[in-house]
Amino acid sequence: MKDVEMKMLERAKQLLESGEVARVIGWKKGEFFYDPTPASFETVDELKDFVYDWFCGANLSKYLIQMSKKEGKTAVFLKPCDTYSFNQLVKEHRIKRENVYVIAVECLAKLNIEAIKEKTDGIVKSVDVEDKDVKVVTTNGEYTLYKPEVVLSKCAVCNKTHQAKDEEIILHERPERDVNRFEEVEKLEAMTEDERFAFWKGQLSKCIRCNACRNVCPACSCVKCVFDNPHSGIAAKANDSEFEEQLFHVIRAFHVAGRCTDCGECSRVCPQHIPLHLLNRKFIKDIDGLYGEFQAGETDEGKTPLTSYTEGDIEPKDVFNGEAK
Amino acid sequence: MFKIAKERLNELYSKIAENMPLFMPIKKAGQVNYGAYEAGVETSVETLKTVKSPKDLFFPQSENMMKFKTEGKNIEVIDIRSEKDAFVLFGVRACDYKAIDVLDKVFLADPVDTYYQSRREASVIVTLACSKVEESCFCKVFGIDATAPQGDVTTWMDEGYMYWQANTEKGENLTAIVKELLDNGGETEVKAQQEATKAVIDELPFSNLDLSKFKPENLNELFNAQEWEEMSEACLGCGTCTFVCPTCQCFDVRDFKTNEGIIRYRCWDSCMYSDFTLMAHGNSRTTQMQRFRQRFMHKLVYYPSQNGGLYSCVGCGRCVNKCPQHLNIVKVIKTLGGKDND
Ligand code: SF4
Ligand code: SF4
Ligand code: SF4
Ligand code: SF4
């Protein structure tokens, strides 16, 4: 990983020094070794805090809505999953593509520090990755964890490849894996209605309505969200009832359906660890089944199943009759 | 001092709950938050940091305040507050207990917030000393001793036992209720644990943050610091840091129409939200940098200047753990604080 970081740093320096770009968006080191923050770097000097490591899970594409409107070109490091969000935002005319220079960077999954802490005792001192082994040193001793169990939920089933790039920095290829991203959705589908309702009720009752899921979501790019708009009639800052808990999430899931790229940021940021990505993935699976396979963000142009009409489109009655499963 | 074997803690909880409602850390759908103890719940008093702090018990995330009914030109105002009978809040850590002081100074100052006051008076608080701390903890910086929290009763826990000591009359009364489950003893064990924990706390990465710069006389300099721009750049403007914070105290009051009149309620608000300062004339904070700055200036400068130097951060580290982009008050303290932070 260090070699990739060095290479990125080198490129960032060149781009800034030559004046080709006015700023570079990447990650900068945090207080610990596991909490980098998205950041923009405008000078070579600022790059001293630049990092790219196992904990750079944050998706940088949404920051480009603002950054691409600034003076001068913005270079950005995008992981495979981030490029889907990027394309989707370009398609929706939220990012000015001509002002962005995309550097596709390799990703061999990102780690979830909370999962690591749960599986170890004591204060975490260091984390190293060797193939499938995650070696953790804490004040209590040493642990070897199985990597797939401590990656971010989005990474556990990721087979994504870069869909946008002006250049790439890939030093280690990631082998294609045999993963089924709908496995968890299928488990929910297999439940009875009552079980499923109980599952979501339990999960959503934890929601503190902090809006982190919405604010981080690249598909949630409305200038004024309906839940913040006092004229919408449903503006609210707290969930006062079960109904409100569900309303917020169901409306959000519907609104991003067909545009959600499955970047997994909603589940990464939720302070209550609500598996929000499952709601969106259910929609993705349904769209695949009803309209043919579709992956949002694969391109930055073209029609999408829910915003275009073809004669072959499924009739609502067939959906409601339960023909489409 | 008394003690009770850990295997018998459920008996202790049941005994208390038979007498009055008991609220404590409960695990639900994988996360631990304060909730009511009842049959079948999974208690988790050993969890160091509940996601939300116990402040909900005094200052709920949303509550109905009053109802208006109009008839012709008359408006009838009906008090619909939900009063809480005496209740026990169990397992409160030292930082969260100190946070109640911070809230008291706001809600119990003149004019007294009677909604908050009634719950405060109804509460019997049992604190729990920390023994396994985390690297994000920095209560020591605020003069808090995590190994000796106050409250009506203080408890400590080690591998085998929970130790119990009443500090107030309310605490004595609670002790009387559970007395039959308690044995004498624990002084030596508690002392040993306190010393061991303190040694760990002294070594924590944030335990020696320097706050000396955060004083009212530096208000303008801090407010105008160039660094706010860079520090706030990645901020999403979500409410996570404010909603998990035990001392954040801002709320919004709104009305909504129902079939039986208009209900006025209040709910937590966040200075990180864009409409927080929206007024009839417009909005006085139009950028996320300004909102971000407000949150930390309030905690480190404004609040202490109005409350005899008491900071309105207790170093619980929740914002350190929970900010989606890893921004937090520690970064602010290090960037703008005294030079001893390097
Ligand atoms: S989802 Fe894939 S590309 Fe994105 S961070 Fe995880 S492993 Fe990397
Ligand atoms: S991030 Fe989690 S807690 Fe916050 S609003 Fe979204 S679902 Fe609710
Ligand atoms: S500091 Fe972090 S938690 Fe707070 S509003 Fe900004 S992004 Fe959200
Ligand atoms: S500002 Fe952060 S560390 Fe301080 S009390 Fe609030 S949540 Fe805890």
XYZ file of C-alpha atoms and ligand atoms in Angstrom:
699
model
C 0.000 0.000 0.000
C 2.892 2.362 0.791
C 4.112 2.089 -2.802
C 0.730 3.188 -4.131
C 0.652 6.108 -1.724
C 4.135 7.196 -2.838
C 3.143 7.080 -6.465
C -0.009 9.107 -5.796
C 1.930 11.665 -3.836
C 4.458 11.998 -6.620
C 1.704 12.582 -9.186
C -0.073 15.071 -6.942
C 3.171 17.038 -6.582
C 3.792 17.070 -10.340
C 0.259 18.200 -11.106
C 0.376 21.022 -8.584
C 3.900 22.124 -9.444
C 3.255 22.217 -13.183
C 0.081 24.179 -12.607
C -1.964 21.629 -14.549
C -4.409 21.548 -11.671
C -5.275 24.079 -9.004
C -5.986 21.499 -6.346
C -5.883 17.800 -5.650
C -8.600 16.027 -3.695
C -7.469 13.088 -1.603
C -7.260 12.035 2.026
C -5.214 13.494 4.811
C -4.055 11.841 7.969
C -6.149 12.003 11.076
C -5.430 11.783 14.778
C -4.926 8.042 14.675
C -3.750 5.767 11.917
C -7.305 4.770 11.044
C -9.208 8.042 10.641
C -8.178 9.915 7.503
C -10.284 12.864 6.366
C -11.132 13.900 2.822
C -9.137 17.003 1.969
C -8.108 19.292 -0.832
C -4.453 20.137 -1.295
C -3.537 23.328 -3.065
C 0.192 23.453 -2.462
C 3.007 20.932 -2.403
C 3.587 21.888 1.208
C 0.074 20.841 2.193
C 0.742 17.398 0.754
C 2.838 16.500 3.782
C -0.320 15.187 5.426
C -1.477 13.213 2.378
C -2.337 9.557 2.978
C -3.718 6.639 1.063
C -4.115 3.538 3.152
C -6.434 0.767 4.239
C -8.787 3.224 5.902
C -9.504 5.614 3.010
C -13.053 4.346 2.573
C -14.659 7.776 2.156
C -16.016 8.439 -1.324
C -14.610 11.721 -2.621
C -16.884 12.161 -5.618
C -19.570 14.272 -3.944
C -17.075 16.953 -2.966
C -16.602 17.586 -6.678
C -20.023 19.218 -6.904
C -18.464 22.208 -5.152
C -14.877 21.764 -6.205
C -15.550 21.487 -9.938
C -17.146 24.922 -9.818
C -14.023 26.535 -8.440
C -11.430 28.360 -10.490
C -8.992 25.973 -12.194
C -8.909 22.232 -12.636
C -9.372 19.787 -9.774
C -7.559 16.480 -9.750
C -9.219 13.742 -7.716
C -8.233 10.249 -6.649
C -11.112 7.856 -7.161
C -11.377 4.252 -6.106
C -13.340 1.886 -8.361
C -16.601 2.342 -6.435
C -16.172 6.125 -6.322
C -16.041 6.354 -10.113
C -19.624 5.106 -10.364
C -20.849 7.932 -8.141
C -18.705 10.325 -10.142
C -20.268 9.247 -13.434
C -23.745 9.448 -12.010
C -23.124 12.998 -10.792
C -21.705 13.978 -14.178
C -24.753 12.477 -15.850
C -27.010 14.526 -13.598
C -25.063 17.672 -14.493
C -23.947 18.172 -10.920
C -20.210 17.954 -11.639
C -18.498 19.901 -14.386
C -16.575 17.059 -15.981
C -14.279 19.342 -17.990
C -12.931 20.828 -14.751
C -11.985 17.501 -13.214
C -8.950 15.308 -13.766
C -9.689 11.799 -12.556
C -6.852 9.639 -11.295
C -8.129 6.112 -10.854
C -6.429 4.473 -7.859
C -6.249 0.844 -6.953
C -8.231 -0.525 -4.072
C -7.899 -3.906 -2.425
C -10.800 -3.182 -0.070
C -10.915 -0.793 2.870
C -10.989 -1.775 6.502
C -13.640 -1.068 9.095
C -11.983 0.041 12.326
C -15.125 -0.505 14.366
C -15.261 -4.134 13.276
C -11.593 -4.523 14.153
C -12.163 -3.040 17.603
C -15.118 -5.327 18.186
C -12.994 -8.377 17.487
C -10.039 -7.349 19.631
C -9.433 -6.243 23.204
C -7.455 -3.258 24.372
C -6.474 -0.091 22.573
C -5.552 -0.644 18.916
C -1.947 0.296 18.201
C -1.409 -0.814 14.628
C -3.019 -2.710 11.774
C -1.147 -4.427 8.961
C -2.520 -6.370 6.050
C -0.873 -9.388 4.519
C -3.044 -10.895 1.867
C -6.110 -12.207 3.744
C -4.629 -11.665 7.183
C -5.181 -8.492 9.119
C -2.590 -8.295 11.870
C -3.699 -6.135 14.734
C -1.575 -5.089 17.682
C -3.370 -3.752 20.734
C -2.346 -2.949 24.295
C -3.606 -6.443 25.128
C -1.674 -8.436 22.555
C -1.621 -9.461 18.925
C -4.486 -10.711 16.808
C -4.795 -12.068 13.307
C -8.194 -11.390 11.796
C -9.655 -12.681 8.564
C -9.763 -9.715 6.217
C -13.197 -10.313 4.629
C -14.699 -10.089 8.111
C -13.290 -6.666 8.899
C -13.675 -4.771 5.625
C -16.359 -2.130 5.112
C -19.693 -3.679 4.222
C -19.475 -2.157 0.743
C -16.130 -3.822 0.136
C -17.222 -7.267 1.236
C -19.023 -7.841 -2.065
C -17.186 -5.450 -4.355
C -16.105 -6.471 -7.829
C -16.120 -2.975 -9.214
C -13.607 -1.638 -11.700
C -12.901 1.972 -12.643
C -15.560 3.449 -14.908
C -13.994 6.883 -15.254
C -10.349 7.797 -15.505
C -7.967 10.249 -17.091
C -5.058 8.209 -15.832
C -4.582 5.373 -13.392
C -2.308 4.294 -10.592
C -2.661 0.567 -10.204
C 0.303 -1.386 -8.910
C -1.497 -4.498 -7.707
C -4.328 -6.013 -9.675
C -7.288 -7.205 -7.693
C -8.465 -10.634 -8.770
C -12.095 -10.985 -9.806
C -13.929 -12.695 -6.974
C -16.932 -14.898 -6.727
C -19.285 -12.770 -4.660
C -23.025 -12.280 -4.703
C -23.936 -8.806 -3.563
C -27.595 -9.739 -3.304
C -27.059 -12.487 -0.770
C -28.187 -10.389 2.185
C -31.137 -9.055 0.184
C -32.161 -12.605 -0.626
C -32.165 -13.419 3.061
C -34.555 -10.556 3.670
C -36.740 -11.633 0.772
C -36.936 -15.122 2.226
C -38.439 -13.761 5.437
C -42.168 -13.561 5.996
C -43.661 -10.091 5.755
C -43.951 -9.899 9.517
C -40.361 -10.939 10.070
C -39.150 -8.438 7.542
C -41.201 -5.679 9.069
C -39.838 -6.553 12.492
C -36.293 -6.513 11.125
C -36.611 -3.049 9.626
C -38.567 -1.737 12.558
C -35.772 -2.810 14.892
C -33.115 -1.303 12.687
C -34.874 1.958 11.885
C -35.923 2.534 15.484
C -32.255 3.225 16.184
C -32.174 6.093 13.726
C -31.331 9.411 15.359
C -32.101 11.339 12.219
C -28.648 12.837 12.054
C -28.838 12.942 8.265
C -25.312 11.594 7.848
C -26.611 8.975 5.400
C -28.330 11.600 3.313
C -25.590 14.181 3.434
C -22.874 11.749 2.444
C -24.915 10.150 -0.347
C -23.775 11.168 -3.842
C -27.275 10.478 -5.143
C -28.726 12.900 -2.559
C -27.583 16.027 -4.280
C -30.780 18.070 -4.152
C -30.104 21.704 -3.387
C -32.917 21.606 -0.856
C -34.039 18.254 0.465
C -37.773 17.812 0.881
C -37.164 16.991 4.549
C -35.507 20.379 5.094
C -38.021 22.376 3.144
C -40.578 24.029 5.428
C -43.011 24.275 2.515
C -42.991 20.560 1.750
C -45.267 19.606 4.618
C -42.960 16.797 5.721
C -39.971 18.805 6.934
C -38.783 17.294 10.190
C -35.702 17.171 12.331
C -36.584 14.245 14.524
C -38.402 10.979 14.212
C -41.330 11.372 16.519
C -43.019 8.128 15.616
C -42.275 4.812 14.000
C -44.042 6.117 10.950
C -41.635 9.034 10.640
C -38.619 6.780 11.060
C -39.798 4.687 8.174
C -41.045 7.544 6.030
C -37.645 9.212 5.912
C -35.824 6.112 4.834
C -38.411 4.771 2.448
C -38.724 8.106 0.662
C -34.967 8.407 0.443
C -34.606 4.887 -0.907
C -37.255 5.566 -3.557
C -35.692 8.837 -4.522
C -32.269 7.327 -5.127
C -33.630 4.194 -6.827
C -32.084 3.810 -10.257
C -29.431 6.384 -9.322
C -27.865 4.704 -6.301
C -24.605 3.143 -7.446
C -24.266 0.981 -4.330
C -21.256 2.952 -3.125
C -22.085 1.927 0.421
C -21.394 5.273 2.052
C -24.777 5.355 3.846
C -23.962 2.246 5.819
C -20.379 3.318 6.424
C -21.360 6.593 8.071
C -24.452 5.603 10.060
C -23.573 6.078 13.741
C -26.152 3.454 14.646
C -24.916 0.902 12.097
C -28.228 0.589 10.303
C -27.632 -1.508 7.143
C -29.167 1.118 4.880
C -27.454 -0.261 1.803
C -29.838 -3.223 1.937
C -32.824 -1.015 1.172
C -31.073 0.404 -1.869
C -29.737 -2.956 -2.966
C -33.235 -4.362 -2.901
C -34.236 -1.664 -5.379
C -31.204 -2.425 -7.525
C -32.131 -6.095 -7.560
C -35.738 -5.308 -8.438
C -34.723 -2.965 -11.253
C -32.418 -5.674 -12.615
C -35.300 -8.131 -12.521
C -37.960 -5.840 -13.943
C -36.022 -3.904 -16.578
C -32.963 -5.975 -17.272
C -29.569 -5.618 -15.652
C -28.605 -2.055 -14.980
C -25.781 -0.540 -13.008
C -26.045 3.142 -12.200
C -22.817 5.036 -12.784
C -21.365 2.660 -15.328
C -21.395 5.530 -17.803
C -21.861 9.262 -17.521
C -24.537 9.459 -20.208
C -27.459 7.504 -21.614
C -30.910 6.531 -20.467
C -31.819 4.876 -17.226
C -34.638 2.401 -16.653
C -36.715 4.552 -14.329
C -36.412 7.750 -16.311
C -37.151 6.403 -19.760
C -40.024 4.525 -21.308
C -39.919 1.562 -23.625
C -42.812 -0.540 -24.834
C -41.346 -3.553 -23.144
C -41.465 -1.911 -19.702
C -43.204 -3.988 -17.115
C -46.784 -2.973 -16.332
C -47.428 -1.800 -12.789
C -50.212 -4.354 -12.453
C -47.753 -7.166 -13.040
C -45.486 -5.838 -10.366
C -48.340 -5.533 -7.903
C -49.754 -8.920 -8.791
C -46.492 -10.295 -7.602
C -45.509 -11.690 -10.979
C -42.209 -9.894 -10.754
C -40.262 -11.303 -7.885
C -19.050 0.133 50.442
C -21.043 -2.860 49.195
C -20.551 -5.446 46.508
C -22.563 -7.876 44.418
C -21.334 -10.702 42.197
C -21.690 -9.943 38.496
C -23.822 -13.042 37.879
C -26.420 -11.507 40.164
C -26.673 -8.157 38.432
C -29.925 -9.103 36.744
C -31.447 -9.614 40.169
C -30.260 -6.153 41.101
C -31.775 -4.610 37.994
C -35.072 -6.447 38.498
C -35.236 -5.355 42.094
C -34.774 -1.719 41.161
C -37.213 -2.005 38.267
C -39.858 -3.449 40.589
C -39.753 -0.188 42.494
C -39.293 2.405 39.797
C -38.567 2.619 36.102
C -34.936 1.827 35.336
C -33.058 3.190 32.337
C -29.674 1.784 31.427
C -27.484 0.764 28.479
C -29.453 -1.767 26.437
C -28.355 -3.507 23.276
C -30.874 -3.331 20.474
C -30.295 -4.364 16.868
C -26.576 -4.479 17.530
C -26.128 -1.053 19.133
C -26.105 0.065 22.750
C -28.161 3.047 23.859
C -30.002 3.972 27.054
C -33.358 2.269 27.233
C -35.901 0.954 29.699
C -35.015 -2.224 31.549
C -37.744 -4.794 31.102
C -38.059 -8.524 30.777
C -36.115 -9.925 27.854
C -33.830 -6.965 27.140
C -30.114 -7.424 26.662
C -28.357 -5.137 29.133
C -24.886 -3.897 28.307
C -23.655 -1.800 31.185
C -20.050 -2.601 30.300
C -20.273 -0.735 27.005
C -18.005 2.237 27.473
C -19.831 4.612 25.166
C -23.468 4.289 24.291
C -24.074 5.741 20.817
C -26.359 8.427 22.212
C -25.578 9.831 25.613
C -28.109 9.592 28.457
C -29.154 13.210 27.908
C -32.398 12.020 26.241
C -33.700 11.102 29.657
C -33.772 14.776 30.622
C -33.907 16.421 27.245
C -35.630 13.985 24.869
C -34.889 14.175 21.175
C -38.461 15.237 20.644
C -41.235 16.103 23.068
C -44.685 17.608 22.983
C -44.979 20.812 24.968
C -48.494 22.151 24.626
C -51.588 22.076 22.541
C -53.678 24.955 21.217
C -57.343 24.792 20.427
C -59.040 27.675 18.754
C -62.709 28.427 18.912
C -63.810 31.655 17.335
C -61.496 34.243 18.776
C -60.471 32.172 21.764
C -57.332 30.140 22.028
C -57.176 27.487 24.673
C -53.658 26.462 25.722
C -53.409 22.949 27.134
C -50.307 21.683 28.910
C -49.631 18.217 27.492
C -46.199 17.594 28.918
C -45.399 14.060 29.893
C -44.298 14.074 33.520
C -41.861 11.425 34.603
C -42.222 9.750 37.964
C -39.097 8.998 39.942
C -36.756 6.881 37.829
C -33.291 5.407 38.050
C -30.630 6.153 35.456
C -28.015 3.438 35.760
C -24.482 3.081 34.447
C -23.679 6.717 33.684
C -19.982 7.310 33.005
C -18.038 10.204 34.496
C -18.025 12.278 31.295
C -21.744 11.877 30.749
C -22.407 12.712 34.385
C -20.387 15.910 34.089
C -22.354 16.701 30.946
C -25.519 16.870 33.036
C -23.887 19.765 34.926
C -23.352 21.503 31.636
C -26.996 21.021 30.688
C -28.203 22.116 34.151
C -26.478 25.461 33.732
C -28.528 26.062 30.629
C -31.903 24.575 31.452
C -32.080 25.360 35.161
C -30.886 28.961 34.836
C -33.535 31.615 34.952
C -36.015 31.231 33.275
C -36.085 27.615 34.385
C -37.046 25.053 31.778
C -39.693 23.229 33.783
C -39.845 20.307 31.370
C -36.202 19.573 31.961
C -36.410 20.402 35.648
C -39.146 17.905 36.413
C -37.110 15.074 34.919
C -33.947 16.145 36.656
C -35.708 16.145 39.996
C -37.260 12.759 39.340
C -33.928 11.126 38.585
C -31.791 8.932 40.793
C -28.433 8.612 39.050
C -26.168 5.617 39.476
C -22.769 6.192 37.900
C -20.238 3.577 36.842
C -16.498 4.201 37.011
C -14.504 3.454 33.871
C -11.937 0.702 33.836
C -11.458 -0.081 30.144
C -11.002 3.244 28.428
C -10.505 4.035 24.748
C -7.970 6.096 22.855
C -10.660 8.635 21.966
C -11.343 9.473 25.640
C -10.024 12.796 26.947
C -12.155 13.582 29.987
C -8.999 14.145 32.019
C -8.401 17.338 30.052
C -11.587 18.719 31.583
C -10.626 17.767 35.091
C -12.914 14.734 35.192
C -11.837 11.661 37.138
C -13.217 8.710 35.216
C -12.510 6.396 38.145
C -14.579 8.342 40.662
C -17.764 9.713 39.124
C -20.281 11.279 41.500
C -24.036 10.785 41.290
C -26.488 9.473 43.870
C -24.711 6.145 43.860
C -21.265 5.349 42.425
C -20.456 1.858 41.217
C -17.282 0.151 40.028
C -16.995 -3.135 38.224
C -14.173 -5.661 37.904
C -13.988 -9.218 36.618
C -16.073 -10.627 39.432
C -18.063 -7.940 41.199
C -19.880 -4.670 41.064
C -19.056 -2.364 43.976
C -21.608 0.101 45.250
C -21.393 3.277 47.258
C -24.240 5.696 48.032
C -23.367 9.391 47.978
C -26.668 11.166 48.627
C -29.962 10.665 50.411
C -31.588 9.552 47.170
C -28.714 7.101 46.841
C -29.227 5.799 50.391
C -32.893 5.224 49.639
C -32.042 3.249 46.544
C -29.487 1.262 48.511
C -32.168 0.365 51.048
C -34.285 -1.095 48.238
C -31.526 -3.420 47.035
C -29.798 -3.940 50.371
C -30.681 -7.627 50.654
C -28.663 -8.336 47.485
C -25.530 -6.553 48.657
C -22.602 -7.719 50.795
C -20.063 -5.545 52.518
C -16.633 -4.898 51.059
C -14.725 -3.732 48.017
C -12.575 -0.827 49.222
C -9.246 -2.459 48.363
C -10.398 -3.754 44.997
C -11.811 -0.390 44.006
C -8.656 1.411 45.021
C -6.472 -0.953 43.027
C -8.672 -0.608 39.982
C -8.698 3.171 40.205
C -4.934 3.324 40.297
C -4.518 0.966 37.369
C -7.074 2.855 35.267
C -5.565 6.227 36.076
C -2.191 5.017 34.876
C -3.764 4.025 31.551
C -5.623 7.328 31.278
C -2.436 9.302 31.849
C -0.964 7.639 28.794
C -3.913 8.213 26.456
C -3.014 10.221 23.355
C -5.379 13.119 24.120
C -4.976 13.234 27.887
C -2.660 16.217 27.818
C -4.370 18.526 25.348
C -3.613 22.141 26.119
C -6.736 24.299 26.421
C -4.993 27.410 27.666
C -5.704 29.361 24.506
C -9.471 28.945 24.786
C -10.326 31.955 26.911
C -12.825 34.756 26.447
C -10.055 37.296 25.817
C -8.951 35.339 22.747
C -12.441 35.255 21.287
C -11.783 37.512 18.314
C -8.482 35.944 17.450
C -9.971 32.453 17.556
C -13.092 33.485 15.694
C -11.067 35.025 12.885
C -8.535 32.215 12.610
C -7.701 31.279 9.018
C -7.681 27.600 9.891
C -11.481 27.221 10.184
C -11.767 27.086 6.406
C -9.464 24.107 6.099
C -10.719 22.367 9.222
C -14.325 22.456 8.052
C -13.705 21.637 4.413
C -14.790 18.002 4.617
C -17.751 18.641 6.942
C -20.984 17.180 5.594
C -23.200 19.409 7.690
C -24.889 16.387 9.185
C -25.977 16.322 12.809
C -24.037 13.295 13.942
C -21.551 15.144 16.142
C -24.266 17.214 17.803
C -26.733 14.378 18.296
C -24.249 12.006 19.882
C -22.771 14.776 22.050
C -23.837 14.694 25.702
C -23.621 18.473 26.084
C -25.209 19.760 22.876
C -28.360 21.462 23.974
C -29.933 23.282 21.021
C -33.509 22.637 20.035
C -36.086 23.791 17.565
C -39.692 24.540 18.485
C -42.338 23.901 15.892
C -46.096 23.622 15.610
C -48.050 21.087 13.702
C -51.689 20.787 12.972
C -53.625 17.726 14.043
C -57.309 16.947 13.957
C -57.554 17.924 17.590
C -55.733 21.210 17.519
C -52.238 22.436 17.090
C -49.390 20.707 18.879
C -46.278 22.578 19.789
C -43.264 20.336 20.132
C -39.572 20.731 20.389
C -36.803 18.554 19.049
C -33.035 18.556 18.981
C -31.554 20.878 16.451
C -28.005 21.127 15.199
C -25.908 24.223 14.581
C -24.417 22.205 11.732
C -27.723 22.424 9.829
C -28.156 25.092 7.202
C -31.491 26.351 8.524
C -30.381 26.570 12.145
C -30.049 30.336 11.966
C -32.773 30.930 9.407
C -34.863 33.901 10.476
C -37.430 36.153 8.876
C -34.711 38.493 7.640
C -32.578 35.709 6.173
C -29.764 33.550 7.435
C -26.844 34.834 9.427
C -24.645 31.804 8.792
C -24.533 30.999 5.124
C -21.514 28.698 4.899
C -20.641 25.388 6.504
C -17.429 26.941 7.791
C -19.467 29.380 9.883
C -21.655 26.596 11.240
C -18.689 24.396 12.021
C -16.949 27.274 13.773
C -20.041 27.940 15.865
C -20.127 24.421 17.253
C -16.584 24.520 18.534
C -16.508 28.180 19.559
C -19.615 27.524 21.623
C -18.053 24.579 23.411
C -14.625 26.086 23.979
C -15.158 29.845 24.230
C -18.732 31.151 24.411
C -20.123 28.714 26.940
C -17.147 28.939 29.337
C -17.182 32.711 29.152
C -20.758 32.668 30.431
C -20.316 29.853 32.924
C -17.262 30.649 34.980
C -14.787 28.911 32.709
C -16.627 25.574 32.498
C -16.111 24.117 29.018
C -19.112 22.544 27.368
C -17.138 19.577 26.134
C -16.520 16.726 28.552
C -14.096 14.780 26.391
C -16.347 11.768 25.882
C -14.824 11.277 22.427
C -18.121 10.409 20.749
C -17.607 12.967 18.004
C -14.115 11.535 17.555
C -15.568 8.082 17.008
C -18.655 8.968 15.049
C -17.975 11.807 12.623
C -18.312 10.184 9.183
C -15.335 12.167 7.885
C -13.306 12.146 11.106
C -13.509 15.790 11.990
C -13.760 16.524 15.681
C -13.112 18.805 18.582
C -9.658 17.343 19.207
C -8.474 18.547 15.810
C -9.827 21.985 16.619
C -8.084 22.043 19.988
C -4.818 20.951 18.429
C -5.022 23.397 15.558
C -6.090 26.482 17.480
C -5.182 25.667 21.050
C -2.113 26.407 23.076
C 1.322 25.559 21.756
C 1.650 22.581 24.071
C -0.489 20.586 21.682
C 2.341 19.860 19.272
S -16.367 -0.825 -2.505
Fe -14.698 -1.701 -3.717
S -13.637 -0.006 -4.663
Fe -14.933 0.827 -3.048
S -13.638 0.976 -1.268
Fe -14.587 -1.031 -1.156
S -13.298 -2.483 -2.237
Fe -12.628 -0.402 -2.737
S -27.046 8.008 9.313
Fe -28.153 6.438 10.479
S -28.885 7.474 12.328
Fe -28.266 9.088 10.892
S -30.191 9.609 9.787
Fe -29.146 8.041 8.570
S -30.021 6.096 9.290
Fe -30.517 7.655 10.820
S -18.196 17.542 11.908
Fe -18.597 15.470 11.156
S -20.382 14.755 12.317
Fe -20.248 16.985 12.563
S -21.581 17.822 10.951
Fe -19.498 17.756 10.103
S -19.390 15.740 9.058
Fe -21.176 15.659 10.429
S -17.772 17.777 21.690
Fe -17.295 15.619 21.233
S -15.909 14.925 22.854
Fe -16.849 16.871 23.532
S -18.600 16.213 24.758
Fe -19.349 16.555 22.665
S -19.220 14.547 21.650
Fe -17.994 14.439 23.540
